[in-house]
């Protein structure tokens, strides 16, 4: 831990750990402390570090195992991994240790193999150079460092598994190597103690030092390949983190710019973004114009035009223009930080399908020990001479080949890769269960406003009843809409704001869910709302029938203005359909999904939008509380339903859906209620989510099938089931190679998810 009371030459260490410290200096990069002291360099008070990350270590196979320091999982003995992702290429102590042990093991095992198999190799007649006793002594000397020091991690993990009553792959490997090596040591040092059942036709007691050593070497190699492959699974998360710039150009009150570390940027700061640079934090453009490449965060391949008041996302890349922005979200509040947090947490979650593998694994290892003992007994009683040697070899082969690691890795490795891949194309899964559930969805309910449409309403027409002036209609609307945050209200506020109108303040404001609003203006009751509000008030709009029909055909919503009990006129408001909505809907239908539109608009408007997009099923004039009822009715019919929405009124339906899908451009509560978030907020990302889900579940099933088949077939073969028919026995050396290959194959298959292709 670095401290603000640093010694000379410790700056480098301070800077490397400042991201983990609780307090940092706003002026001196690298100065960090666990206490709010003063900076030893400039004397300024240290400030809370907004980039601080709470450290935890977690087991990649058993996410429920967590602790605040590194160590090993008590269930599977794997090294715990840090939950906080880092863009830097971190050293892996376990990998380094395994590499060192492997090369030492290999340097002893290679000559041991040549010595043991010398008589079978050309130009190496060791039997003529050394006596059999001396050859065995050399083998003992070469095998001892391999089967003791190099294999020590396996013995420790095996012992821990027995102590914790949680048998795992190292239980099998540790026992198998220990038995093979221990038997060989006894046979080498005390051959006279062994009965005839252990002796060959020459009366010699065979030793298997080379088998034990090669098993250790191959298992070490397998661990190295597995650790390296597991490291690759988080490359998408590291790529996201690597997008963040390290510095920003901050402007002072006089407009003078200065380069400051990103950790010193605060909400409200004015920042200059130059051509080709990355946007430092989330914010809004104050001045300037440019095009920004947001593909690395949203998955959108085209650069997005940015002008005054447009929002910009941290870590996206600016084009040739330049602009000044206001910082609105910094540190852990930025979209990129939230994406990394969501992906990291989701990657450690468990898919329901994992329970099948867990159940099998829980009974698999005890079963293997039983099979190993039975194999030993059968060969010892009925095997060919030397019976005990055959019994020992087959029992050890069973222990070595029956590694449940592939079974345990089958699901979590695929999930980790899939989460990262999805995030790189603008799709955030909240957990692994969402990936599994999305694959089963057959019906997609899509909210209209903000999901299929832009969510930016525009006033297209103002119609007044005879005797009512346009200014009066606008003034009354302005009085009420100043209190509303509804998208239609925002459109009317913008429209009215472009005209220099004076209006009275509204009193006793009240929102009428799904219908409109009401208030008192100059002691008069004034209402703004849809046709359902008119029906409640007992008013008739037939005099506007022709104009209303035309508005509905043009996909326009109508907002009526009522004063006391008189209808004064209406506003026609349009919400343009998103550019890629038609393509996305067609793609979803082509994928075999039933698409339904859900809207609070009147039936004619909702039908017009549905007709344009080719959606056959429409639920219109739906109140917020009715959305969940519609969803439940579809579920009762046997449908697996996904709900896509972006507003607060969508939150109950998003939470009640089999899979809730929130638009990243929508409200925070909608995203919290959903299992999937589409970062950019367009439906093309929804199709990508479905593709990731289907590819991932297919990949998991492939892994589970391979692991099940491998263990189902491998154990009987190792036990010698084929020997009576073919004369084939599985040497422990080949069993070790097959065991290591099985785990590596599962991970390699999971890594193929990095190559998922999308049509949108």
XYZ file of C-alpha atoms in Angstrom, residues 100-438:
339
model
C 8.654 -22.727 -13.520
C 7.567 -26.109 -12.146
C 6.824 -27.353 -15.660
C 10.261 -26.525 -17.060
C 12.018 -28.045 -14.045
C 9.785 -31.091 -14.339
C 10.404 -31.371 -18.073
C 14.180 -31.130 -17.640
C 14.103 -34.183 -15.338
C 11.334 -36.097 -17.109
C 12.932 -36.034 -20.585
C 16.108 -37.947 -19.571
C 14.002 -40.158 -17.288
C 11.833 -41.157 -20.237
C 14.871 -41.880 -22.405
C 16.455 -43.917 -19.609
C 13.308 -45.933 -18.886
C 12.518 -46.563 -22.534
C 16.124 -46.789 -23.639
C 16.021 -50.400 -24.764
C 13.158 -49.542 -27.114
C 15.027 -46.628 -28.708
C 17.750 -46.972 -31.380
C 21.330 -46.063 -30.454
C 20.555 -46.096 -26.718
C 21.290 -49.612 -25.393
C 21.292 -48.638 -21.716
C 20.874 -52.246 -20.668
C 24.417 -52.919 -21.956
C 25.870 -49.853 -20.235
C 24.238 -50.053 -16.792
C 22.921 -52.816 -14.650
C 19.125 -52.962 -14.085
C 19.609 -51.928 -10.453
C 21.632 -48.869 -11.441
C 19.058 -47.844 -14.081
C 16.320 -48.013 -11.438
C 18.467 -45.903 -9.083
C 18.940 -43.232 -11.782
C 15.202 -43.260 -12.458
C 14.520 -42.755 -8.746
C 16.887 -39.779 -8.626
C 15.319 -38.144 -11.704
C 11.711 -38.784 -10.696
C 11.980 -37.618 -7.083
C 12.135 -33.821 -7.723
C 9.301 -34.127 -10.237
C 6.978 -36.218 -8.092
C 7.715 -34.319 -4.889
C 8.545 -30.642 -5.466
C 6.950 -30.146 -8.918
C 3.829 -32.066 -7.886
C 3.592 -30.360 -4.474
C 0.684 -28.014 -5.475
C -1.335 -31.060 -6.509
C -0.677 -32.818 -3.204
C -1.601 -29.710 -1.207
C -4.826 -29.211 -3.132
C -5.702 -32.891 -2.841
C -5.129 -32.817 0.919
C -7.237 -29.672 1.235
C -10.041 -31.290 -0.757
C -10.154 -34.220 1.653
C -9.933 -31.915 4.668
C -12.803 -29.743 3.374
C -14.774 -32.805 2.240
C -14.996 -31.318 -1.247
C -13.398 -33.795 -3.619
C -12.215 -32.409 -6.962
C -9.825 -33.036 -9.853
C -6.773 -32.634 -7.634
C -8.096 -35.303 -5.292
C -7.811 -37.746 -8.186
C -4.500 -36.468 -9.551
C -2.842 -36.215 -6.160
C -3.816 -39.735 -5.128
C -2.944 -41.191 -8.536
C 0.560 -39.677 -8.709
C 1.272 -40.411 -5.048
C 0.304 -44.082 -5.450
C 2.305 -44.574 -8.660
C 5.406 -42.822 -7.299
C 5.121 -44.317 -3.814
C 4.806 -47.839 -5.199
C 7.825 -47.299 -7.467
C 9.956 -45.999 -4.579
C 9.132 -49.082 -2.493
C 9.780 -51.347 -5.467
C 13.155 -49.707 -6.106
C 14.358 -49.682 -2.496
C 12.749 -52.864 -1.129
C 12.085 -55.254 -4.052
C 12.407 -58.334 -1.840
C 9.293 -57.313 0.097
C 7.031 -57.842 -2.953
C 5.317 -61.228 -3.597
C 5.308 -63.028 -6.933
C 2.081 -61.345 -8.034
C 4.138 -58.149 -8.493
C 6.959 -59.765 -10.476
C 7.337 -60.218 -14.225
C 8.576 -63.303 -16.079
C 12.155 -62.363 -15.188
C 11.356 -62.117 -11.480
C 11.791 -58.339 -11.468
C 9.422 -55.885 -9.733
C 8.536 -53.244 -12.307
C 8.765 -49.553 -11.446
C 6.790 -46.733 -13.033
C 8.812 -43.629 -12.252
C 8.537 -42.414 -15.850
C 4.732 -42.769 -15.809
C 4.376 -40.785 -12.565
C 6.794 -38.074 -13.775
C 5.195 -37.765 -17.205
C 1.748 -37.504 -15.581
C 2.973 -34.608 -13.407
C 4.591 -32.891 -16.396
C 1.504 -33.256 -18.568
C -0.820 -32.029 -15.819
C 1.430 -29.012 -15.306
C 1.312 -28.352 -19.047
C -2.456 -28.681 -18.983
C -2.663 -26.185 -16.132
C -0.507 -23.717 -18.069
C -2.636 -24.014 -21.212
C -5.798 -23.673 -19.136
C -4.570 -20.602 -17.245
C -3.524 -18.898 -20.456
C -6.816 -19.715 -22.138
C -8.781 -18.483 -19.116
C -6.796 -15.262 -19.282
C -7.999 -14.735 -22.830
C -11.647 -14.988 -21.788
C -11.497 -11.538 -20.152
C -9.871 -9.811 -23.108
C -13.108 -8.027 -24.067
C -13.373 -6.498 -20.579
C -9.733 -5.437 -20.705
C -10.337 -3.955 -24.159
C -13.185 -1.861 -22.749
C -10.994 -0.615 -19.919
C -8.183 0.141 -22.336
C -10.404 2.644 -24.165
C -10.304 5.115 -21.282
C -7.894 8.018 -21.886
C -5.445 8.826 -19.116
C -5.621 12.622 -19.363
C -8.044 15.389 -20.325
C -7.762 19.019 -21.466
C -9.498 21.075 -18.754
C -10.418 24.733 -19.339
C -10.256 27.325 -16.561
C -12.468 30.381 -16.170
C -10.356 32.296 -18.710
C -10.544 29.522 -21.291
C -6.932 28.469 -20.776
C -6.477 24.721 -21.171
C -4.281 22.420 -19.098
C -3.657 18.685 -19.271
C -4.854 16.932 -16.104
C -5.053 13.251 -15.094
C -8.474 11.755 -15.726
C -8.893 11.046 -12.007
C -8.839 14.800 -11.358
C -11.758 15.620 -13.666
C -14.857 16.608 -11.704
C -18.519 17.042 -12.566
C -19.068 20.483 -14.089
C -15.562 20.839 -15.552
C -15.270 22.221 -19.064
C -13.130 19.968 -21.228
C -11.758 20.411 -24.720
C -11.769 17.369 -27.004
C -9.368 17.718 -29.917
C -9.519 15.906 -33.281
C -8.671 12.221 -33.005
C -8.707 12.179 -29.203
C -10.906 10.064 -26.957
C -13.754 11.718 -25.087
C -12.536 11.677 -21.458
C -15.841 11.324 -19.555
C -19.592 11.383 -20.128
C -21.016 14.825 -20.724
C -22.694 17.270 -23.061
C -21.355 19.413 -25.898
C -21.201 23.122 -25.038
C -19.735 24.391 -28.303
C -18.248 23.020 -31.488
C -19.223 20.321 -33.950
C -17.810 16.921 -34.848
C -18.532 13.271 -35.570
C -17.767 10.725 -32.849
C -17.055 7.022 -33.320
C -19.087 5.255 -30.610
C -18.688 1.727 -32.008
C -16.420 0.551 -29.199
C -19.148 1.254 -26.632
C -22.475 1.024 -28.466
C -21.649 -1.309 -31.349
C -22.873 1.309 -33.855
C -20.476 1.267 -36.799
C -21.307 4.722 -38.153
C -19.881 7.889 -36.611
C -22.516 9.955 -34.786
C -22.851 13.681 -35.411
C -22.396 15.835 -32.316
C -23.537 19.414 -31.979
C -24.402 21.765 -29.129
C -26.398 20.087 -26.321
C -25.757 16.586 -27.685
C -24.544 13.992 -25.196
C -21.132 12.344 -25.582
C -19.863 9.108 -24.034
C -16.511 8.731 -22.342
C -13.877 6.639 -24.192
C -15.497 7.153 -27.614
C -13.229 8.578 -30.320
C -13.647 12.080 -31.725
C -13.357 12.643 -35.462
C -11.784 15.586 -37.287
C -13.747 18.296 -35.507
C -13.174 19.775 -32.056
C -15.595 20.680 -29.306
C -15.874 21.818 -25.717
C -17.918 19.664 -23.389
C -19.233 19.781 -19.850
C -18.385 16.805 -17.645
C -21.580 15.286 -16.226
C -20.480 11.825 -15.076
C -16.981 10.893 -13.946
C -15.191 7.944 -12.389
C -17.411 4.974 -11.629
C -20.522 6.876 -12.792
C -19.539 6.901 -16.478
C -21.270 4.587 -18.920
C -18.023 2.727 -19.631
C -17.368 2.117 -15.925
C -20.916 0.854 -15.451
C -20.539 -1.398 -18.491
C -17.354 -2.903 -17.095
C -18.973 -3.370 -13.670
C -22.060 -5.034 -15.177
C -20.044 -7.294 -17.472
C -17.599 -8.262 -14.718
C -20.385 -9.103 -12.282
C -22.456 -10.903 -14.898
C -19.481 -12.975 -16.045
C -19.227 -14.401 -12.514
C -22.907 -15.309 -12.306
C -24.211 -18.819 -12.846
C -26.548 -19.975 -15.584
C -29.311 -22.392 -14.499
C -27.847 -25.034 -16.809
C -24.748 -25.042 -14.591
C -26.744 -26.810 -11.871
C -26.756 -29.943 -14.014
C -22.968 -29.970 -14.222
C -22.693 -29.223 -10.491
C -24.968 -32.126 -9.607
C -22.995 -34.547 -11.776
C -19.643 -33.289 -10.463
C -20.763 -33.649 -6.834
C -21.206 -37.405 -7.244
C -18.615 -37.956 -9.951
C -15.384 -37.893 -7.916
C -16.582 -40.302 -5.189
C -17.829 -42.586 -7.965
C -14.408 -42.474 -9.653
C -12.665 -43.521 -6.429
C -15.110 -46.401 -6.182
C -14.498 -47.423 -9.798
C -10.742 -47.187 -9.238
C -10.919 -49.521 -6.236
C -13.184 -51.945 -8.092
C -10.809 -51.925 -11.050
C -7.900 -52.697 -8.719
C -9.821 -55.555 -7.112
C -10.928 -57.100 -10.406
C -7.448 -57.006 -11.938
C -5.853 -58.264 -8.709
C -8.198 -61.254 -8.616
C -8.685 -62.174 -12.263
C -6.076 -60.263 -14.258
C -3.061 -61.768 -16.071
C 0.309 -61.959 -14.405
C 1.700 -59.892 -12.835
C -1.782 -59.268 -11.455
C -0.927 -56.588 -8.917
C 0.970 -54.506 -11.460
C -1.971 -54.525 -13.850
C -4.301 -53.720 -10.974
C -2.189 -50.784 -9.869
C -1.762 -49.318 -13.369
C -5.446 -49.475 -14.226
C -6.514 -48.048 -10.865
C -4.132 -45.121 -11.332
C -5.262 -44.616 -14.950
C -8.872 -44.335 -13.774
C -7.932 -41.676 -11.210
C -5.870 -39.663 -13.694
C -8.254 -39.674 -16.656
C -11.432 -38.912 -14.696
C -10.826 -35.184 -14.278
C -14.109 -33.315 -13.647
C -12.454 -29.997 -14.488
C -13.829 -29.971 -18.041
C -17.325 -30.460 -16.632
C -16.920 -27.563 -14.212
C -15.465 -25.226 -16.832
C -18.042 -25.998 -19.530
C -20.514 -23.270 -18.534
C -18.527 -20.484 -16.783
C -15.922 -20.153 -19.544
C -18.591 -19.745 -22.226
C -20.440 -17.196 -20.094
C -17.322 -15.082 -19.513
C -16.470 -14.934 -23.219
C -20.085 -14.263 -24.226
C -20.478 -11.388 -21.756
C -17.396 -9.666 -23.127
C -18.407 -10.224 -26.746
C -21.914 -8.892 -26.119
C -20.558 -5.798 -24.374
C -18.325 -5.041 -27.360
C -21.416 -4.762 -29.574
C -23.521 -2.685 -27.184
C -25.394 -5.429 -25.293
C -25.137 -5.786 -21.516
C -26.473 -8.940 -19.849
C -27.133 -8.522 -16.136
C -26.410 -12.179 -15.419
C -25.834 -15.567 -17.017
C -29.467 -16.564 -16.435
C -30.514 -13.826 -18.877
C -28.422 -15.410 -21.631
C -30.103 -18.751 -21.061
C -33.612 -17.267 -20.785
C -33.316 -15.115 -23.925
